[in-house]
Amino acid sequence: MFPISDDNSRPGTPYVTWGFIAACVLVFLWELSLPDKALEAVFYRYGAVAAQLTGTGEQAMGAPAVNVSGDWSTLVTSMFLHGGLAHIAGNMLYLWIFGDNVELAMGRVRFFLFYIACGVAAALAQIWMSPASAFPMIGASGAISGVLGAYLMLYPYGRVRVLILPFPIIILRVIEVPAMLVLGFWFVLQLLSGLFSNPAEPGVAFAAHVGGFLAGMILVLVARQPGVPLFEKPRPRSPWERRRRGPWG
């Protein structure tokens, strides 16, 4: 079940969401221009390395000695680095789908601060789970997880178009399901994956995903604009909307 769009249009322009996407894409294009050794040095310098921040553990074998011990600003800079095309494409798709509605519910300044706070909280959750990890943590997924948590609190009944591959009929289909189902399934998947993985090893930072999601659910309580309700009820759909299919199917 892979989300590709939502049917939850709101009046306004999500400039901050677009800005975060643009920043991540521009940084990624810069990464592509670097040779492998230089890119590795960037990851270790601007990624969040738990062992460096906590003063525990040892440097990863063969890692460049470029970290600045105790540089907590890497909790923010790490959000704009990505390890490959699939990494950034998946993150930016989720931010594109869910970020606009959350931003419009909070306002630009609040959403900017909310996004950064969720990213920091997500990184701290991963560091708490593995304080001696010597591998750099990079990616916007922790902050985006916070956006998903906020979306669940604001629009649990919002309709999300997802791509599915039903078995045994191997035919791609697009269906609409409530956001609570999509995001709830995503959260449970992250939680279970985290339980069966070693946070000290390189790979997906499941603890960051869980931590960011929970932070988003909590912070939206104070970050949303006055008058914006939680758990918004589904709006009635016209017959035309019920018949209409999106651009993906």
Steps between C-alpha positions, in 0.01 A plus 500: 500500500691800367344851518517708185265793569220618725159655445515764771537836329524812717504869405848649509849444366744278695813705440693350793430144386619590151803670651602190697458284190706743291774516764528121520507465121767770461717342768458161334606642163809640673566155647488350151781734392736370769742209466433205729765587761385861523136394530588259780678784680189719462281228653733464798537875545138609460318179585405428861748248642377380839843397627638846432207679663490283811875451532465123506603222267769506236538637151369269230766296322639697206289809575660836420606694810293808419244510779491787744443340838182621665378704201129477568419711194531177303156406635372763255748476214450123480136557398605639163737218398391182323676180414362433154227566246250258654564652843424857399222409256303311765547771762405784269191316375372459855577866578326610180186298577459577869701815568276757333192429711699499823670827408171668417357385833794654689613799298845543349706599802348241730537228238865590442575472871285188531684323217843577645388400851365168376824430314705572811271288717526213252880516498509508881276192512743310276798620707325392819452152355861475383724760670822329389418470130791625288303525176355830374126543511371695200167571334179697543292197599501583872355847440257362241391235750395791722297639211327162466420493871350849480299409190354200684390725787353762269349303212457133595211468256680668209500283190838380380556334164727199536661268252448133577608175341234245601606137522462268314369736230817688402333818376581843635194677636432840654245521779395766751527422869471713816819665618468329839540164326798603287687682775405250769633216284818699432558566872445138602739390224769737628445387858522130417799551270678685777439217746665251267797711388826608661502881536880501528540364148475713183160491336155650547467699824169352614529652848525844338184431301309395812637789705424757233147368451422518872656846524277618215188365671589691817632824351200548271292558813673837549627569146166508321336837450216607731172362377652208309334186638656162564350185344314694234189317389477390137328748276209380282599404148296602200394235246755649258781454754397141564520424129819692439830317491832670560785532253649168622202284416 
